[in-house]
Amino acid sequence: ELSMAEADLAAAEADWETPVERERAVPVARAAREETEAELAQLPAMIEAEQARLERDQEELERARGARQQAAGSDLEVIVLEKAVKSQAATVEVMRKREGVLLAKRDRLVAELDAARRNAELRIPERKALDAARAAVAGASAAVARAEVASDEAQLLLDRMTIRAPIPGFVQ
């Protein structure tokens, strides 16, 4: 039991001295936040590009309707362009709503970054594991000491129970 406690203590001390996971969590959270902020910065240009495609599709649809009225275009072309306009309008709407999603994601990542920084500073689980391992070693050492005392007491009792004759010989 003592050797197990000492092994746990060595592992806890290693975790305490080299908090790799805690140190990794901060830059990972920072990078995720920066990635989301970059997406937010790109979003207006992406919306503008999708809006331009929508306007182009709408103009093509109007031309196709005009051509159909003059019997120069087909109904199929108008139907295809109407579907394209609806699809592009939906894409523009999705892009506009993406901003709310990205803002919420950024807020969550800011909170995670703050938590990662605080966890790296406090290191509560590592401190708890280290203290528990130290206590386990102390408890196991105390158990060993108690066992040694019990062994010594048993040996003393045994020594006191042995009857020794003052002179050698046999009793008849």
PDB file of C-alpha atoms in Angstrom:
ATOM      1  CA  GLU A   1       0.000   0.000   0.000  1.00  0.00           C
ATOM      2  CA  LEU A   2       2.876   2.364   0.786  1.00  0.00           C
ATOM      3  CA  SER A   3       4.528   1.779  -2.583  1.00  0.00           C
ATOM      4  CA  MET A   4       1.221   2.466  -4.371  1.00  0.00           C
ATOM      5  CA  ALA A   5       0.786   5.690  -2.391  1.00  0.00           C
ATOM      6  CA  GLU A   6       4.359   6.721  -3.202  1.00  0.00           C
ATOM      7  CA  ALA A   7       3.750   6.040  -6.910  1.00  0.00           C
ATOM      8  CA  ASP A   8       0.581   8.134  -6.822  1.00  0.00           C
ATOM      9  CA  LEU A   9       2.509  10.900  -5.081  1.00  0.00           C
ATOM     10  CA  ALA A  10       5.225  10.820  -7.744  1.00  0.00           C
ATOM     11  CA  ALA A  11       2.593  11.087 -10.474  1.00  0.00           C
ATOM     12  CA  ALA A  12       0.816  13.947  -8.688  1.00  0.00           C
ATOM     13  CA  GLU A  13       4.120  15.785  -8.239  1.00  0.00           C
ATOM     14  CA  ALA A  14       4.892  15.351 -11.933  1.00  0.00           C
ATOM     15  CA  ASP A  15       1.461  16.743 -12.848  1.00  0.00           C
ATOM     16  CA  TRP A  16       2.036  19.669 -10.502  1.00  0.00           C
ATOM     17  CA  GLU A  17       5.512  20.456 -11.801  1.00  0.00           C
ATOM     18  CA  THR A  18       4.580  20.145 -15.490  1.00  0.00           C
ATOM     19  CA  PRO A  19       0.963  21.250 -16.023  1.00  0.00           C
ATOM     20  CA  VAL A  20       0.995  20.468 -19.750  1.00  0.00           C
ATOM     21  CA  GLU A  21      -2.776  20.244 -20.152  1.00  0.00           C
ATOM     22  CA  ARG A  22      -3.404  23.499 -18.291  1.00  0.00           C
ATOM     23  CA  GLU A  23      -0.742  25.318 -20.309  1.00  0.00           C
ATOM     24  CA  ARG A  24      -2.152  23.922 -23.574  1.00  0.00           C
ATOM     25  CA  ALA A  25      -5.742  24.900 -22.801  1.00  0.00           C
ATOM     26  CA  VAL A  26      -5.044  28.651 -22.786  1.00  0.00           C
ATOM     27  CA  PRO A  27      -3.551  28.995 -26.302  1.00  0.00           C
ATOM     28  CA  VAL A  28      -6.100  26.541 -27.715  1.00  0.00           C
ATOM     29  CA  ALA A  29      -8.969  28.619 -26.319  1.00  0.00           C
ATOM     30  CA  ARG A  30      -7.313  31.823 -27.541  1.00  0.00           C
ATOM     31  CA  ALA A  31      -6.874  30.395 -31.056  1.00  0.00           C
ATOM     32  CA  ALA A  32     -10.508  29.260 -31.192  1.00  0.00           C
ATOM     33  CA  ARG A  33     -11.675  32.715 -30.133  1.00  0.00           C
ATOM     34  CA  GLU A  34      -9.448  34.404 -32.726  1.00  0.00           C
ATOM     35  CA  GLU A  35     -10.712  32.037 -35.418  1.00  0.00           C
ATOM     36  CA  THR A  36     -14.299  32.976 -34.608  1.00  0.00           C
ATOM     37  CA  GLU A  37     -13.428  36.674 -34.607  1.00  0.00           C
ATOM     38  CA  ALA A  38     -11.850  36.243 -38.041  1.00  0.00           C
ATOM     39  CA  GLU A  39     -15.030  34.555 -39.289  1.00  0.00           C
ATOM     40  CA  LEU A  40     -17.034  37.480 -37.910  1.00  0.00           C
ATOM     41  CA  ALA A  41     -14.746  39.935 -39.687  1.00  0.00           C
ATOM     42  CA  GLN A  42     -15.212  38.062 -42.989  1.00  0.00           C
ATOM     43  CA  LEU A  43     -18.964  37.775 -42.642  1.00  0.00           C
ATOM     44  CA  PRO A  44     -19.953  41.225 -44.038  1.00  0.00           C
ATOM     45  CA  ALA A  45     -17.960  40.595 -47.225  1.00  0.00           C
ATOM     46  CA  MET A  46     -19.451  37.117 -47.563  1.00  0.00           C
ATOM     47  CA  ILE A  47     -22.974  38.496 -47.124  1.00  0.00           C
ATOM     48  CA  GLU A  48     -22.255  41.200 -49.688  1.00  0.00           C
ATOM     49  CA  ALA A  49     -21.004  38.606 -52.188  1.00  0.00           C
ATOM     50  CA  GLU A  50     -24.073  36.415 -51.686  1.00  0.00           C
ATOM     51  CA  GLN A  51     -26.333  39.470 -51.977  1.00  0.00           C
ATOM     52  CA  ALA A  52     -24.641  40.385 -55.268  1.00  0.00           C
ATOM     53  CA  ARG A  53     -25.278  36.860 -56.578  1.00  0.00           C
ATOM     54  CA  LEU A  54     -28.911  37.196 -55.539  1.00  0.00           C
ATOM     55  CA  GLU A  55     -29.263  40.491 -57.388  1.00  0.00           C
ATOM     56  CA  ARG A  56     -27.624  38.998 -60.486  1.00  0.00           C
ATOM     57  CA  ASP A  57     -30.014  36.029 -60.383  1.00  0.00           C
ATOM     58  CA  GLN A  58     -32.974  38.377 -59.962  1.00  0.00           C
ATOM     59  CA  GLU A  59     -31.886  40.414 -63.004  1.00  0.00           C
ATOM     60  CA  GLU A  60     -31.508  37.242 -65.081  1.00  0.00           C
ATOM     61  CA  LEU A  61     -34.976  36.151 -63.963  1.00  0.00           C
ATOM     62  CA  GLU A  62     -36.470  39.486 -65.046  1.00  0.00           C
ATOM     63  CA  ARG A  63     -34.750  39.208 -68.447  1.00  0.00           C
ATOM     64  CA  ALA A  64     -36.017  35.649 -68.860  1.00  0.00           C
ATOM     65  CA  ARG A  65     -39.588  36.710 -67.978  1.00  0.00           C
ATOM     66  CA  GLY A  66     -39.374  39.553 -70.492  1.00  0.00           C
ATOM     67  CA  ALA A  67     -38.055  37.208 -73.153  1.00  0.00           C
ATOM     68  CA  ARG A  68     -40.836  34.716 -72.409  1.00  0.00           C
ATOM     69  CA  GLN A  69     -43.474  37.419 -72.840  1.00  0.00           C
ATOM     70  CA  GLN A  70     -42.007  38.209 -76.242  1.00  0.00           C
ATOM     71  CA  ALA A  71     -41.933  34.477 -77.042  1.00  0.00           C
ATOM     72  CA  ALA A  72     -38.123  34.533 -77.144  1.00  0.00           C
ATOM     73  CA  GLY A  73     -37.625  32.552 -73.912  1.00  0.00           C
ATOM     74  CA  SER A  74     -38.893  29.313 -72.440  1.00  0.00           C
ATOM     75  CA  ASP A  75     -40.954  28.551 -69.358  1.00  0.00           C
ATOM     76  CA  LEU A  76     -38.272  26.107 -68.251  1.00  0.00           C
ATOM     77  CA  GLU A  77     -35.643  28.836 -68.161  1.00  0.00           C
ATOM     78  CA  VAL A  78     -37.926  31.020 -66.019  1.00  0.00           C
ATOM     79  CA  ILE A  79     -38.677  28.140 -63.626  1.00  0.00           C
ATOM     80  CA  VAL A  80     -34.969  27.314 -63.229  1.00  0.00           C
ATOM     81  CA  LEU A  81     -34.124  30.968 -62.564  1.00  0.00           C
ATOM     82  CA  GLU A  82     -36.982  31.324 -60.058  1.00  0.00           C
ATOM     83  CA  LYS A  83     -35.580  28.338 -58.130  1.00  0.00           C
ATOM     84  CA  ALA A  84     -32.088  29.834 -58.291  1.00  0.00           C
ATOM     85  CA  VAL A  85     -33.367  33.153 -56.902  1.00  0.00           C
ATOM     86  CA  LYS A  86     -35.177  31.400 -54.034  1.00  0.00           C
ATOM     87  CA  SER A  87     -32.093  29.339 -53.254  1.00  0.00           C
ATOM     88  CA  GLN A  88     -29.822  32.371 -53.295  1.00  0.00           C
ATOM     89  CA  ALA A  89     -32.251  34.369 -51.136  1.00  0.00           C
ATOM     90  CA  ALA A  90     -32.154  31.556 -48.590  1.00  0.00           C
ATOM     91  CA  THR A  91     -28.350  31.567 -48.709  1.00  0.00           C
ATOM     92  CA  VAL A  92     -28.278  35.312 -48.027  1.00  0.00           C
ATOM     93  CA  GLU A  93     -30.668  34.863 -45.095  1.00  0.00           C
ATOM     94  CA  VAL A  94     -28.537  32.052 -43.649  1.00  0.00           C
ATOM     95  CA  MET A  95     -25.432  34.221 -43.944  1.00  0.00           C
ATOM     96  CA  ARG A  96     -27.162  37.093 -42.136  1.00  0.00           C
ATOM     97  CA  LYS A  97     -28.270  34.797 -39.312  1.00  0.00           C
ATOM     98  CA  ARG A  98     -24.762  33.344 -39.065  1.00  0.00           C
ATOM     99  CA  GLU A  99     -23.655  36.539 -37.337  1.00  0.00           C
ATOM    100  CA  GLY A 100     -25.744  35.732 -34.264  1.00  0.00           C
ATOM    101  CA  VAL A 101     -24.318  32.229 -34.146  1.00  0.00           C
ATOM    102  CA  LEU A 102     -20.761  33.529 -34.442  1.00  0.00           C
ATOM    103  CA  LEU A 103     -21.316  36.185 -31.772  1.00  0.00           C
ATOM    104  CA  ALA A 104     -22.649  33.554 -29.370  1.00  0.00           C
ATOM    105  CA  LYS A 105     -19.744  31.261 -30.231  1.00  0.00           C
ATOM    106  CA  ARG A 106     -17.264  34.094 -29.627  1.00  0.00           C
ATOM    107  CA  ASP A 107     -18.839  34.869 -26.247  1.00  0.00           C
ATOM    108  CA  ARG A 108     -18.619  31.199 -25.264  1.00  0.00           C
ATOM    109  CA  LEU A 109     -14.988  31.029 -26.372  1.00  0.00           C
ATOM    110  CA  VAL A 110     -14.135  34.201 -24.441  1.00  0.00           C
ATOM    111  CA  ALA A 111     -15.617  32.572 -21.331  1.00  0.00           C
ATOM    112  CA  GLU A 112     -13.675  29.359 -22.023  1.00  0.00           C
ATOM    113  CA  LEU A 113     -10.463  31.348 -22.444  1.00  0.00           C
ATOM    114  CA  ASP A 114     -11.053  33.127 -19.143  1.00  0.00           C
ATOM    115  CA  ALA A 115     -11.777  29.787 -17.469  1.00  0.00           C
ATOM    116  CA  ALA A 116      -8.657  28.223 -18.987  1.00  0.00           C
ATOM    117  CA  ARG A 117      -6.526  31.105 -17.720  1.00  0.00           C
ATOM    118  CA  ARG A 118      -8.055  30.846 -14.263  1.00  0.00           C
ATOM    119  CA  ASN A 119      -7.690  27.046 -14.184  1.00  0.00           C
ATOM    120  CA  ALA A 120      -4.048  27.391 -15.237  1.00  0.00           C
ATOM    121  CA  GLU A 121      -3.552  29.839 -12.402  1.00  0.00           C
ATOM    122  CA  LEU A 122      -5.407  27.929  -9.669  1.00  0.00           C
ATOM    123  CA  ARG A 123      -4.698  24.326 -10.729  1.00  0.00           C
ATOM    124  CA  ILE A 124      -7.221  23.034  -8.197  1.00  0.00           C
ATOM    125  CA  PRO A 125      -7.436  19.416  -9.449  1.00  0.00           C
ATOM    126  CA  GLU A 126      -3.645  19.087  -9.483  1.00  0.00           C
ATOM    127  CA  ARG A 127      -3.352  20.604  -5.994  1.00  0.00           C
ATOM    128  CA  LYS A 128      -6.090  18.280  -4.736  1.00  0.00           C
ATOM    129  CA  ALA A 129      -4.401  15.224  -6.268  1.00  0.00           C
ATOM    130  CA  LEU A 130      -1.037  16.253  -4.836  1.00  0.00           C
ATOM    131  CA  ASP A 131      -2.465  16.807  -1.359  1.00  0.00           C
ATOM    132  CA  ALA A 132      -4.408  13.531  -1.510  1.00  0.00           C
ATOM    133  CA  ALA A 133      -1.297  11.642  -2.601  1.00  0.00           C
ATOM    134  CA  ARG A 134       0.750  13.192   0.208  1.00  0.00           C
ATOM    135  CA  ALA A 135      -1.976  12.254   2.693  1.00  0.00           C
ATOM    136  CA  ALA A 136      -2.083   8.715   1.307  1.00  0.00           C
ATOM    137  CA  VAL A 137       1.694   8.376   1.715  1.00  0.00           C
ATOM    138  CA  ALA A 138       1.472   9.702   5.264  1.00  0.00           C
ATOM    139  CA  GLY A 139      -1.379   7.296   6.037  1.00  0.00           C
ATOM    140  CA  ALA A 140       0.471   4.344   4.524  1.00  0.00           C
ATOM    141  CA  SER A 141       3.642   5.294   6.421  1.00  0.00           C
ATOM    142  CA  ALA A 142       1.624   5.467   9.642  1.00  0.00           C
ATOM    143  CA  ALA A 143       0.124   2.041   8.876  1.00  0.00           C
ATOM    144  CA  VAL A 144       3.633   0.651   8.375  1.00  0.00           C
ATOM    145  CA  ALA A 145       4.758   2.199  11.659  1.00  0.00           C
ATOM    146  CA  ARG A 146       1.705   0.741  13.456  1.00  0.00           C
ATOM    147  CA  ALA A 147       2.450  -2.667  11.973  1.00  0.00           C
ATOM    148  CA  GLU A 148       6.065  -2.438  13.138  1.00  0.00           C
ATOM    149  CA  VAL A 149       4.942  -1.469  16.642  1.00  0.00           C
ATOM    150  CA  ALA A 150       2.450  -4.351  16.690  1.00  0.00           C
ATOM    151  CA  SER A 151       5.206  -6.712  15.544  1.00  0.00           C
ATOM    152  CA  ASP A 152       7.564  -5.436  18.234  1.00  0.00           C
ATOM    153  CA  GLU A 153       4.838  -5.814  20.886  1.00  0.00           C
ATOM    154  CA  ALA A 154       4.106  -9.360  19.727  1.00  0.00           C
ATOM    155  CA  GLN A 155       7.810 -10.210  19.844  1.00  0.00           C
ATOM    156  CA  LEU A 156       8.045  -8.735  23.357  1.00  0.00           C
ATOM    157  CA  LEU A 157       5.014 -10.746  24.522  1.00  0.00           C
ATOM    158  CA  LEU A 158       6.512 -13.883  23.017  1.00  0.00           C
ATOM    159  CA  ASP A 159       9.830 -13.199  24.720  1.00  0.00           C
ATOM    160  CA  ARG A 160       8.045 -12.702  28.035  1.00  0.00           C
ATOM    161  CA  MET A 161       6.077 -15.942  27.654  1.00  0.00           C
ATOM    162  CA  THR A 162       9.099 -18.109  27.086  1.00  0.00           C
ATOM    163  CA  ILE A 163      10.066 -19.898  30.289  1.00  0.00           C
ATOM    164  CA  ARG A 164      13.779 -20.354  30.798  1.00  0.00           C
ATOM    165  CA  ALA A 165      15.284 -22.495  33.479  1.00  0.00           C
ATOM    166  CA  PRO A 166      18.095 -20.976  35.509  1.00  0.00           C
ATOM    167  CA  ILE A 167      20.184 -24.123  34.987  1.00  0.00           C
ATOM    168  CA  PRO A 168      20.273 -26.597  32.126  1.00  0.00           C
ATOM    169  CA  GLY A 169      18.629 -29.953  32.537  1.00  0.00           C
ATOM    170  CA  PHE A 170      15.382 -31.880  32.459  1.00  0.00           C
ATOM    171  CA  VAL A 171      12.587 -32.014  34.965  1.00  0.00           C
ATOM    172  CA  GLN A 172      11.353 -35.519  35.890  1.00  0.00           C
TER     173      GLN A 172
END
